[in-house]
Every structure is written in C-alpha cells, then in structure tokens.
Short mmCIF file of C-alpha atoms in Angstrom, two decimals:
data_model
loop_
_atom_site.label_atom_id
_atom_site.label_comp_id
_atom_site.label_asym_id
_atom_site.label_seq_id
_atom_site.Cartn_x
_atom_site.Cartn_y
_atom_site.Cartn_z
CA HIS G 1 0.00 0.00 0.00
CA GLN G 2 1.06 3.55 -0.59
CA GLY G 3 3.28 4.83 2.21
CA GLY G 4 4.15 1.29 3.38
CA GLU G 5 7.68 -0.13 3.75
CA SER G 6 7.49 -1.98 0.40
CA PHE G 7 6.17 1.04 -1.49
CA LYS G 8 9.04 3.22 -0.21
CA ASN G 9 11.68 0.67 -1.18
CA TYR G 10 10.17 0.04 -4.64
CA ASN G 11 10.30 3.78 -5.40
CA LEU G 12 13.88 3.89 -4.07
CA ALA G 13 14.92 1.08 -6.46
CA LEU G 14 13.27 2.86 -9.43
CA GLU G 15 14.81 6.22 -8.56
CA THR G 16 18.36 4.96 -7.95
CA GLY G 17 18.38 2.04 -10.38
CA LYS G 18 19.95 -0.10 -7.63
CA VAL G 19 18.84 -3.42 -6.16
CA VAL G 20 17.01 -2.95 -2.85
CA SER G 21 16.67 -5.70 -0.20
CA PHE G 22 14.47 -5.35 2.86
CA GLU G 23 11.97 -7.11 5.12
CA ASP G 24 8.27 -6.36 5.41
CA TYR G 25 5.25 -7.76 7.20
CA MET G 26 2.10 -8.40 5.14
CA GLU G 27 -0.80 -7.85 7.53
CA GLU G 28 -3.34 -9.43 5.18
CA LEU G 29 -1.28 -12.63 4.94
CA LYS G 30 0.05 -12.55 8.51
CA THR G 31 3.44 -13.26 6.99
CA TRP G 32 6.96 -11.82 7.09
CA PHE G 33 8.79 -11.65 3.74
CA SER G 34 12.38 -11.06 2.75
CA ILE G 35 12.02 -8.92 -0.42
CA SER G 36 14.54 -8.04 -3.17
CA ALA G 37 13.61 -5.53 -5.90
CA PHE G 38 15.66 -5.47 -9.14
CA PRO G 39 15.12 -2.41 -11.39
CA SER G 40 15.09 -2.92 -15.18
CA SER G 41 14.12 -0.98 -18.29
CA SER G 42 10.66 -2.42 -18.13
CA GLY G 43 10.11 -1.79 -14.39
CA LEU G 44 10.88 -3.91 -11.29
CA THR G 45 11.48 -7.59 -10.78
CA VAL G 46 10.59 -8.52 -7.19
CA TYR G 47 11.45 -11.72 -5.33
CA PHE G 48 9.62 -12.74 -2.14
CA LYS G 49 10.80 -15.22 0.51
CA ASP G 50 8.68 -16.28 3.49
CA ILE G 51 10.76 -15.70 6.65
CA THR G 52 7.95 -15.86 9.20
CA GLN G 53 9.43 -18.87 11.03
CA SER G 54 12.86 -17.26 11.12
CA LYS G 55 11.34 -14.09 12.56
CA LYS G 56 9.58 -16.09 15.27
CA SER G 57 12.87 -17.76 16.17
CA GLN G 58 14.63 -14.42 16.33
CA GLU G 59 11.90 -13.01 18.57
CA GLU G 60 12.17 -16.00 20.89
CA ILE G 61 15.93 -15.51 21.07
CA LYS G 62 15.44 -11.81 21.76
CA GLN G 63 12.97 -12.53 24.56
CA SER G 64 15.33 -15.13 25.98
CA ASN G 65 18.19 -12.63 25.90
CA ASP G 66 15.96 -10.01 27.53
CA ARG G 67 15.13 -12.41 30.33
CA PHE G 68 18.81 -13.24 30.70
CA GLU G 69 19.66 -9.54 30.95
CA ARG G 70 16.97 -8.98 33.58
CA VAL G 71 18.23 -11.89 35.65
CA SER G 72 21.76 -10.49 35.35
CA GLU G 73 20.58 -7.11 36.61
CA ALA G 74 18.43 -8.54 39.39
CA THR G 75 21.20 -10.62 40.98
CA ASN G 76 24.50 -9.64 42.51
CA ASP G 77 26.11 -12.54 40.67
CA ALA G 78 28.14 -12.18 37.49
CA ILE G 79 26.35 -14.41 34.96
CA TRP G 80 28.14 -15.88 31.96
CA ASP G 81 26.97 -17.95 28.99
CA TYR G 82 29.43 -19.92 26.88
CA GLN G 83 28.20 -21.20 23.48
CA ILE G 84 30.74 -23.97 22.89
CA PRO G 85 30.36 -24.77 19.14
CA GLU G 86 30.62 -21.08 18.20
CA ASP G 87 33.20 -20.37 20.95
CA LYS G 88 31.15 -17.35 21.99
CA LEU G 89 31.11 -16.08 25.55
CA TYR G 90 28.49 -13.68 26.90
CA TRP G 91 29.00 -11.70 30.14
CA GLY G 92 26.11 -10.22 32.10
CA LYS G 93 26.18 -6.78 33.71
CA GLY G 94 27.26 -8.33 37.01
CA PHE G 95 30.81 -8.40 35.64
CA LEU G 96 30.71 -4.60 35.66
CA THR G 97 29.15 -4.12 39.09
CA ARG G 98 31.16 -6.87 40.80
CA PHE G 99 34.49 -6.91 38.98
CA GLY G 100 34.69 -3.72 36.90
CA TYR G 101 34.46 -5.27 33.38
CA ASP G 102 31.96 -3.51 31.09
CA PRO G 103 30.42 -6.17 28.79
CA GLU G 104 29.70 -3.46 26.22
CA LYS G 105 33.39 -2.57 25.99
CA VAL G 106 35.03 -5.93 26.71
CA VAL G 107 34.34 -8.69 24.18
CA PRO G 108 35.51 -11.77 26.05
CA ASN G 109 36.22 -15.25 24.84
CA PHE G 110 36.69 -18.34 26.94
CA GLU G 111 40.50 -18.17 26.84
CA PHE G 112 40.37 -14.58 28.08
CA PHE G 113 37.99 -15.69 30.82
CA LEU G 114 40.29 -18.50 31.97
CA GLY G 115 43.26 -16.12 31.86
CA LEU G 116 41.68 -14.03 34.62
CA ILE G 117 41.81 -16.95 37.06
CA HIS G 118 44.71 -16.69 39.50
CA PRO G 119 47.76 -18.61 38.18
CA GLN G 120 47.84 -20.77 41.33
CA ASP G 121 44.20 -21.81 40.75
CA ARG G 122 44.09 -21.88 36.95
CA THR G 123 45.55 -25.35 36.33
CA ARG G 124 43.09 -26.92 38.77
CA ILE G 125 40.07 -25.09 37.32
CA VAL G 126 40.97 -25.76 33.65
CA SER G 127 41.57 -29.44 34.43
CA ASN G 128 38.23 -29.74 36.22
CA ILE G 129 36.38 -28.04 33.36
CA GLU G 130 37.96 -30.37 30.80
CA LYS G 131 37.09 -33.44 32.88
CA SER G 132 33.52 -32.19 33.33
CA MET G 133 33.08 -31.55 29.59
CA ALA G 134 34.40 -35.02 28.76
CA ASN G 135 31.94 -36.75 31.09
CA PRO G 136 28.60 -37.12 29.19
CA LYS G 137 26.70 -37.55 32.48
CA PHE G 138 28.14 -34.47 34.16
CA ARG G 139 25.78 -31.51 34.55
CA ASN G 140 26.37 -29.34 37.64
CA TRP G 141 29.77 -27.73 38.23
CA HIS G 142 30.93 -25.90 41.36
CA GLU G 143 34.36 -24.45 42.15
CA GLU G 144 36.05 -21.76 44.24
CA TYR G 145 39.00 -19.77 42.94
CA ARG G 146 40.56 -16.30 42.78
CA PHE G 147 39.37 -14.07 39.93
CA GLN G 148 41.22 -10.99 38.70
CA LYS G 149 39.21 -7.76 38.76
CA ALA G 150 39.62 -4.90 36.29
CA ASP G 151 41.78 -2.99 38.80
CA GLY G 152 44.26 -5.88 38.96
CA THR G 153 43.30 -7.13 42.43
CA TYR G 154 41.88 -10.61 43.03
CA ALA G 155 38.52 -11.55 44.49
CA TYR G 156 37.67 -14.92 46.02
CA VAL G 157 34.70 -16.28 44.08
CA VAL G 158 32.45 -19.30 43.95
CA ASP G 159 31.43 -20.29 40.40
CA ARG G 160 28.36 -22.47 39.80
CA ALA G 161 27.57 -23.66 36.29
CA ILE G 162 25.20 -25.98 34.40
CA PHE G 163 26.31 -27.97 31.33
CA SER G 164 23.88 -28.45 28.43
CA ARG G 165 24.55 -31.34 26.02
CA ASP G 166 23.30 -32.60 22.68
CA PRO G 167 21.69 -36.05 22.28
CA GLU G 168 25.18 -37.58 21.87
CA GLY G 169 26.27 -36.18 25.23
CA GLN G 170 28.58 -33.53 23.78
CA PRO G 171 28.59 -30.21 25.66
CA VAL G 172 27.07 -27.37 23.65
CA ARG G 173 26.51 -24.70 26.26
CA ILE G 174 27.63 -23.74 29.78
CA ILE G 175 25.73 -21.19 31.85
CA GLY G 176 27.37 -20.03 35.06
CA ALA G 177 27.02 -17.53 37.90
CA ILE G 178 29.97 -16.14 39.85
CA SER G 179 29.52 -14.88 43.43
CA ASP G 180 32.10 -12.73 45.19
CA ILE G 181 32.95 -14.38 48.55
CA THR G 182 36.00 -12.26 49.39
CA GLU G 183 34.52 -10.97 52.65
CA ARG G 184 33.61 -14.51 53.75
CA LYS G 185 37.10 -15.78 52.91
CA GLU G 186 38.76 -12.91 54.74
CA PHE G 187 36.52 -13.62 57.73
CA GLU G 188 37.48 -17.31 57.63
CA VAL G 189 41.17 -16.38 57.54
CA SER G 190 40.78 -13.94 60.44
CA LEU G 191 38.75 -16.55 62.34
CA LYS G 192 41.51 -19.13 61.88
CA LYS G 193 44.07 -16.62 63.15
CA LEU G 194 41.82 -15.80 66.10
CA ASN G 195 41.37 -19.50 66.92
CA ALA G 196 45.12 -20.02 66.74
CA ASN G 197 45.68 -17.08 69.07
CA LEU G 198 42.98 -18.35 71.44
CA LYS G 199 44.62 -21.79 71.55
CA LEU G 200 47.97 -20.18 72.29
CA GLN G 201 46.43 -17.99 74.99
CA ALA G 202 44.58 -20.98 76.46
CA LYS G 203 47.85 -22.91 76.61
CA GLU G 204 49.65 -19.97 78.22
CA LEU G 205 46.74 -19.52 80.65
CA ALA G 206 46.82 -23.20 81.60
CA ILE G 207 50.54 -22.92 82.31
CA SER G 208 49.95 -19.71 84.29
CA ASN G 209 47.08 -21.29 86.27
CA SER G 210 49.23 -24.30 87.08
CA GLU G 211 52.04 -22.05 88.27
CA LEU G 212 49.59 -19.94 90.33
CA GLU G 213 48.13 -23.07 91.90
CA GLN G 214 51.57 -24.29 92.86
CA PHE G 215 52.36 -20.83 94.23
CA ALA G 216 49.13 -20.85 96.26
CA TYR G 217 50.04 -24.15 97.89
CA VAL G 218 53.59 -23.02 98.64
CA ALA G 219 52.46 -19.61 99.87
CA SER G 220 49.77 -21.09 102.10
CA HIS G 221 52.26 -23.44 103.72
CA ASP G 222 55.05 -20.86 104.06
CA LEU G 223 52.70 -18.17 105.41
CA GLN G 224 50.85 -20.40 107.83
CA GLU G 225 54.03 -21.67 109.48
CA PRO G 226 55.21 -18.27 110.82
CA LEU G 227 51.64 -17.43 111.81
CA ARG G 228 51.44 -20.63 113.85
CA MET G 229 54.77 -19.72 115.43
CA VAL G 230 53.59 -16.17 116.28
CA SER G 231 50.35 -17.47 117.75
CA SER G 232 52.16 -20.18 119.71
CA PHE G 233 54.73 -17.83 121.23
CA LEU G 234 52.08 -15.26 122.11
CA SER G 235 50.00 -17.94 123.82
CA GLN G 236 53.06 -19.11 125.77
CA LEU G 237 53.83 -15.49 126.70
CA ASP G 238 50.29 -15.12 127.99
CA ARG G 239 50.45 -18.31 130.04
CA LYS G 240 53.93 -17.81 131.48
CA TYR G 241 53.85 -14.09 132.21
CA LYS G 242 50.17 -13.33 132.61
CA HIS G 243 50.62 -12.51 136.30
CA GLN G 244 53.31 -9.96 135.37
CA LEU G 245 51.34 -8.28 132.58
CA ASP G 246 48.80 -5.56 133.03
CA ASP G 247 45.42 -5.51 131.35
CA LYS G 248 46.67 -3.40 128.43
CA ALA G 249 49.45 -5.93 127.64
CA LYS G 250 46.96 -8.80 127.83
CA GLU G 251 44.67 -6.90 125.44
CA TYR G 252 47.55 -6.44 123.01
CA ILE G 253 48.35 -10.17 123.14
CA HIS G 254 44.66 -10.97 122.51
CA TYR G 255 44.60 -8.69 119.46
CA ALA G 256 47.81 -10.22 118.10
CA VAL G 257 46.57 -13.80 118.53
CA ASP G 258 43.18 -12.91 117.03
CA GLY G 259 44.92 -11.26 114.07
CA ALA G 260 47.10 -14.32 113.48
CA VAL G 261 44.06 -16.63 113.60
CA ARG G 262 42.13 -14.44 111.15
CA MET G 263 45.16 -14.21 108.87
CA ARG G 264 45.42 -18.00 108.81
CA GLN G 265 41.74 -18.27 107.90
CA ILE G 266 42.20 -15.75 105.09
CA ILE G 267 45.06 -17.83 103.70
CA LEU G 268 42.94 -21.00 103.85
CA ASP G 269 40.04 -19.24 102.11
CA LEU G 270 42.35 -17.87 99.42
CA LEU G 271 43.69 -21.35 98.85
CA GLU G 272 40.13 -22.68 98.58
CA TYR G 273 39.19 -19.88 96.16
CA SER G 274 42.18 -20.69 93.92
CA ARG G 275 41.17 -24.35 93.80
CA VAL G 276 37.57 -23.74 92.65
CA GLY G 277 37.02 -25.50 89.32
CA LYS G 278 39.76 -28.07 89.94
CA HIS G 279 37.24 -30.78 90.88
CA ASP G 280 36.82 -34.01 88.90
CA LYS G 281 34.31 -34.21 86.09
CA ASN G 282 32.52 -37.39 87.15
CA LEU G 283 28.78 -36.71 87.16
CA GLU G 284 26.62 -38.57 89.66
CA GLU G 285 23.12 -38.62 91.06
CA ILE G 286 23.02 -36.31 94.06
CA ASN G 287 20.27 -36.75 96.64
CA LEU G 288 19.83 -33.20 97.86
CA GLU G 289 18.03 -34.20 101.07
CA ALA G 290 20.96 -36.41 102.02
CA LEU G 291 23.42 -33.68 101.05
CA ILE G 292 21.57 -31.08 103.19
CA GLN G 293 21.58 -33.57 106.07
CA GLU G 294 25.34 -33.87 105.68
CA VAL G 295 25.69 -30.07 105.85
CA THR G 296 23.47 -29.85 108.96
CA GLN G 297 25.66 -32.43 110.71
CA LEU G 298 28.72 -30.29 110.00
CA GLN G 299 26.86 -27.23 111.39
CA SER G 300 25.10 -29.12 114.19
CA GLN G 301 26.67 -27.19 117.07
CA LEU G 302 25.69 -23.77 115.68
CA ILE G 303 22.22 -25.07 114.73
CA ALA G 304 21.68 -26.24 118.28
CA GLU G 305 23.01 -23.00 119.80
CA LYS G 306 20.65 -20.87 117.70
CA ASN G 307 17.70 -23.30 117.81
CA ALA G 308 17.61 -23.20 114.00
CA SER G 309 15.22 -25.11 111.72
CA ILE G 310 16.19 -26.33 108.24
CA HIS G 311 13.64 -27.60 105.71
CA PHE G 312 13.96 -28.99 102.19
CA THR G 313 11.26 -29.03 99.48
CA GLY G 314 11.04 -29.83 95.78
CA THR G 315 13.09 -32.10 93.54
CA CYS G 316 15.30 -34.45 95.56
CA VAL G 317 17.74 -35.76 92.93
CA ILE G 318 19.93 -33.83 90.48
CA ILE G 319 22.83 -34.85 88.24
CA GLY G 320 26.09 -33.08 88.95
CA ILE G 321 29.39 -33.07 90.82
CA LYS G 322 28.86 -33.53 94.52
CA SER G 323 31.85 -31.86 96.20
CA PRO G 324 31.39 -28.30 94.82
CA ILE G 325 27.60 -28.42 95.34
CA LEU G 326 28.17 -29.53 98.94
CA GLN G 327 30.53 -26.59 99.39
CA VAL G 328 27.92 -24.17 97.99
CA PHE G 329 25.25 -25.31 100.46
CA GLN G 330 27.74 -25.34 103.32
CA ASN G 331 28.56 -21.67 102.67
CA LEU G 332 24.96 -20.54 102.09
CA ILE G 333 23.51 -22.38 105.10
CA GLY G 334 26.47 -21.25 107.21
CA ASN G 335 25.76 -17.62 106.21
CA ALA G 336 22.06 -18.02 107.03
CA LEU G 337 22.99 -19.25 110.50
CA LYS G 338 25.67 -16.60 111.05
CA TYR G 339 23.61 -13.62 109.94
CA SER G 340 20.48 -14.40 111.92
CA ARG G 341 18.57 -11.78 113.88
CA GLU G 342 19.17 -11.47 117.60
CA GLY G 343 16.60 -13.46 119.54
CA VAL G 344 14.93 -14.89 116.40
CA PRO G 345 15.54 -18.63 115.74
CA PRO G 346 16.84 -19.06 112.17
CA LEU G 347 14.37 -20.61 109.75
CA ILE G 348 16.15 -21.88 106.61
CA THR G 349 14.31 -23.32 103.62
CA ILE G 350 16.04 -25.05 100.70
CA ASN G 351 14.05 -25.61 97.50
CA CYS G 352 14.85 -27.26 94.14
CA LYS G 353 12.78 -26.96 90.94
CA ASN G 354 13.28 -29.13 87.86
CA GLU G 355 13.34 -26.73 84.88
CA ILE G 356 13.73 -27.61 81.16
CA ASP G 357 17.50 -27.36 80.86
CA HIS G 358 18.61 -26.67 84.44
CA TRP G 359 17.76 -27.05 88.12
CA LEU G 360 16.76 -23.90 90.00
CA LEU G 361 17.81 -24.02 93.65
CA SER G 362 17.23 -21.53 96.45
CA VAL G 363 18.27 -21.03 100.08
CA SER G 364 15.94 -18.73 102.08
CA ASP G 365 16.34 -17.40 105.60
CA ASN G 366 14.66 -15.00 108.03
CA GLY G 367 17.88 -13.25 109.03
CA ILE G 368 19.15 -9.69 109.00
CA GLY G 369 18.78 -9.29 105.24
CA VAL G 370 20.87 -7.28 102.77
CA LYS G 371 20.31 -3.73 101.58
CA GLU G 372 19.67 -3.58 97.82
CA GLU G 373 22.74 -1.42 97.13
CA TYR G 374 24.91 -4.29 98.38
CA PHE G 375 23.37 -7.05 96.20
CA ASP G 376 26.33 -7.10 93.80
CA LYS G 377 29.06 -6.22 96.29
CA ILE G 378 28.54 -9.23 98.53
CA PHE G 379 29.89 -11.56 95.81
CA ILE G 380 33.17 -9.64 95.55
CA ILE G 381 36.23 -11.23 97.16
CA PHE G 382 37.07 -9.80 100.63
CA GLN G 383 33.89 -7.69 100.57
CA ARG G 384 32.50 -7.40 104.11
CA LEU G 385 29.32 -5.52 105.05
CA HIS G 386 29.87 -5.71 108.81
CA ARG G 387 32.71 -5.15 111.25
CA LYS G 388 34.63 -8.24 112.30
CA GLU G 389 33.57 -7.55 115.88
CA GLU G 390 29.94 -8.11 114.82
CA TYR G 391 30.31 -11.14 112.57
CA THR G 392 33.28 -13.43 111.97
CA GLY G 393 34.59 -14.34 108.52
CA THR G 394 36.97 -13.16 105.82
CA GLY G 395 34.43 -11.94 103.27
CA MET G 396 35.25 -14.77 100.82
CA GLY G 397 32.40 -17.23 101.36
CA LEU G 398 30.01 -15.81 98.76
CA ALA G 399 32.88 -15.10 96.33
CA ILE G 400 33.75 -18.80 96.52
CA VAL G 401 30.07 -19.75 96.04
CA LYS G 402 29.77 -17.51 92.96
CA LYS G 403 32.96 -18.89 91.43
CA ILE G 404 31.79 -22.48 91.99
CA ILE G 405 28.35 -21.86 90.44
CA GLU G 406 29.85 -20.13 87.40
CA SER G 407 32.46 -22.88 86.97
CA LEU G 408 29.53 -25.34 86.77
CA GLY G 409 27.93 -23.19 84.04
CA GLY G 410 25.21 -21.69 86.24
CA ARG G 411 24.47 -18.26 87.71
CA ILE G 412 23.58 -16.91 91.16
CA TRP G 413 21.55 -13.93 92.39
CA LEU G 414 19.57 -12.90 95.46
CA LYS G 415 16.42 -11.20 96.70
CA SER G 416 16.34 -9.66 100.13
CA VAL G 417 14.35 -7.42 102.43
CA TYR G 418 16.56 -5.67 104.95
CA SER G 419 15.94 -6.91 108.53
CA GLU G 420 13.47 -9.56 107.28
CA GLY G 421 15.47 -12.17 105.37
CA THR G 422 17.29 -13.18 102.20
CA THR G 423 16.87 -15.75 99.42
CA PHE G 424 19.82 -16.84 97.29
CA TYR G 425 18.89 -18.37 93.91
CA PHE G 426 21.28 -20.32 91.74
CA THR G 427 21.09 -22.62 88.71
CA ILE G 428 22.89 -25.82 87.81
CA PRO G 429 22.72 -26.77 84.10
CA LYS G 430 21.58 -30.26 83.18
CA PRO G 431 24.16 -32.40 81.36
CA ALA G 432 23.81 -32.54 77.58
CA LYS G 433 22.01 -35.64 76.32
#
C-alpha cells in the first residue's frame, strides 16, 4: 500500500536504479517476507521469501536474551553464557558491578575468561572443566577460585555452572554464575588466626594457672608456718607471764593472737578460692536431702546454739558433681545461720525446681537481710558488710560460692528485704544428652 515499507523501497529502487533488499510484514497474509527488488528498463522484478518462522525464532531468542539480561541485573552474581560450538562467551552486567568489566566494551572469549583466574588456581580449574566436559553424564559444576578484577586485584569467588549437552552427550553450552565471597574468605582467615591465638592464649593460661596453683600451695604453707609460730609464742607469753602483765598488755596479746588466727583463715580461704574449678568431672546422682543432712551435721553445734530449723522441698535428685555443690550449700547455710537476727531462731528453707534445661535451687532465711545497694558487692572477694567484731569471717564465702556456680555453668543472684530475710537463687545446668 502507498506509504508502506514496500512502497518506499520500490520507489527507491526505481529512482536509484539499484537493487534494494528489505523485510516487510504483510498484515493481510500474517506473513513476514524477505524482499529483493531489481530495477530494469521495463520496471521492477521482485522476489519474495517467506521468513515468518525465522522471525519467530529471532523473537524468541530476543525474549530469551531479555530475560537473561533482567536476571543479570536482578542478581549480585556475574552471569556468563558460553556457546561452545561457536566459541562465543556472553557476560552479564554483574561483571561490571562486581568486577569492573563492562560487557559493552570488553568482548571476552573463553581463553580470556580462563586467563583471569589466579595462576595458582588456573591449572586446577581448567583441568576440572575439561574433565567435566568429557563426562557425558556431568551436569552441575561448582568451584572456588581467585578471579582478577579490572583494577588488577583478586577476588575470592564461587562459580556455579550448568552444562547443556546434545543427544550424543557432547557439551554445547555452559551457563554459570559467579559470586564474590571475598569478605567470607577474609573472615574465615581472620577466624583461623583468632582460633590459633585463642589456643595459644589458652595454653599460656593453663601454664599460668598451674604455676599460680603451685604458688598458692607453697604460699599457704610458708605463710601459715610463721603465723602458727607467732600465735604459739604469744600464747606461751600469755600463760607464762600473765601474772606480770597488766590488762593493756593482755589486750595487746589478745589482738595479736586474734589477728594471726584471722590471717590464717584468710590464707585457707584464698587457697580454697584458687582451687575452685579443679574438681573431677565425674557426674553422679546427688540426693539433695541427704546432702543437706550432711551439711546440717557439720553445722550441728551452731544449729543447736541458735535453735535453728532447716527444711527442704522440691526435687530431691539432680545430676552433677557432689563436692562443689556440697561446698555451695555449706557456705549458704552457714551464712544463714551466722547472719540471723538477735533473739529470732533461724528458719532456713532449701528448694529445688526441675526446669527444662537446668535445676533452679534456692536457700531462704529469716535473718538480717541485705540492703539492695549491696546485692552485687557481697559476691566480691574480701567484701565485708559488717565489722569483724559483729560477725566473723573473711568476706570470701560468697565469692567462693559464685565462682563455683559459674564454673559449673550456672548463675547466682539474690532477693532480700533488709531486717526480714534473704533468698539466694542459683542454677545448675543439666548435662547434655
């Protein structure tokens, strides 16, 4: 029709006298034609060729390429497509955003692609590709290597590809996607270095702890001996010359002996504190009622003097290590007896609840209580809230308890109302199944 593509080209051929070739779609026939018009003295000779099927194939390819481009843009991966028979390699836009190669400026081939693999990795990767191509059953390929970026630096990458084959099993196409894993690799390297440093520090700490433990034993023995000697000589001085000493001298001797005794107890408590966590690892069934009975026997004299009552409720049996748990209850019950209110018989209640992954234990009393501002301080080594004239002790009992509980993997805390009583709570984790 006049004004259509064919009409324009026919006129062009007549005007120029040159052969014109073009493509046009005939709406009435629903057909694409490849048309050649040859001018002659008598007019035009026109040849038509139906190319509808070819046009459909081209459109399908175009749509496929459009989809490929959209996938390339939508992902952070660098997508590549290698057409093996034609030795054509296509790079998606990810090669620009991830590695700095502009696919519109760089026309890669497979040899160029392989040449960007780090020399120390290249032989391995090329060999694996060749083996994969030769295996007619092979389909999915996965490798890690170092890939050279446009700025000359190398990125650690993981490359995943799928092999397409013809009916004879020969590879005809490989489609791959490259992900930059440099940050992950650097993290793995730093993590390995950190683990190595931690192992070294753990070894050094073990040596240091062993040396400190030996020092604690030596120091406790060497310090206790002169203290025993001081105490002994002072006692002898008191016995032998007490009739010649005035009251002030006797008071001085009393203070000196009392100081030596307290110093010896501090040394023993320090030694005990240093040994926390050195117990064996043999787990056993612990009957808490029997364990509490054992503690009450050890404290029987003080219990009788104060007319104290001790009760146990809840779960009777737990799985753990007996000696440190016995020590915890001995300290907590001992504190409840020591810090009782004047004229009020101590009432101590021990409870155990069986939780999902731990046992929750508590020791409650009706004693003097603790002010809230001291809740954290009482677990600090040598922290005392009262004068030694009021209550005996070195201020290490609760520090030892806290260290034991934490060495078992648990935690300890308290609730208290000043002048009414205190409850200590602590957990003991259940052994892994």
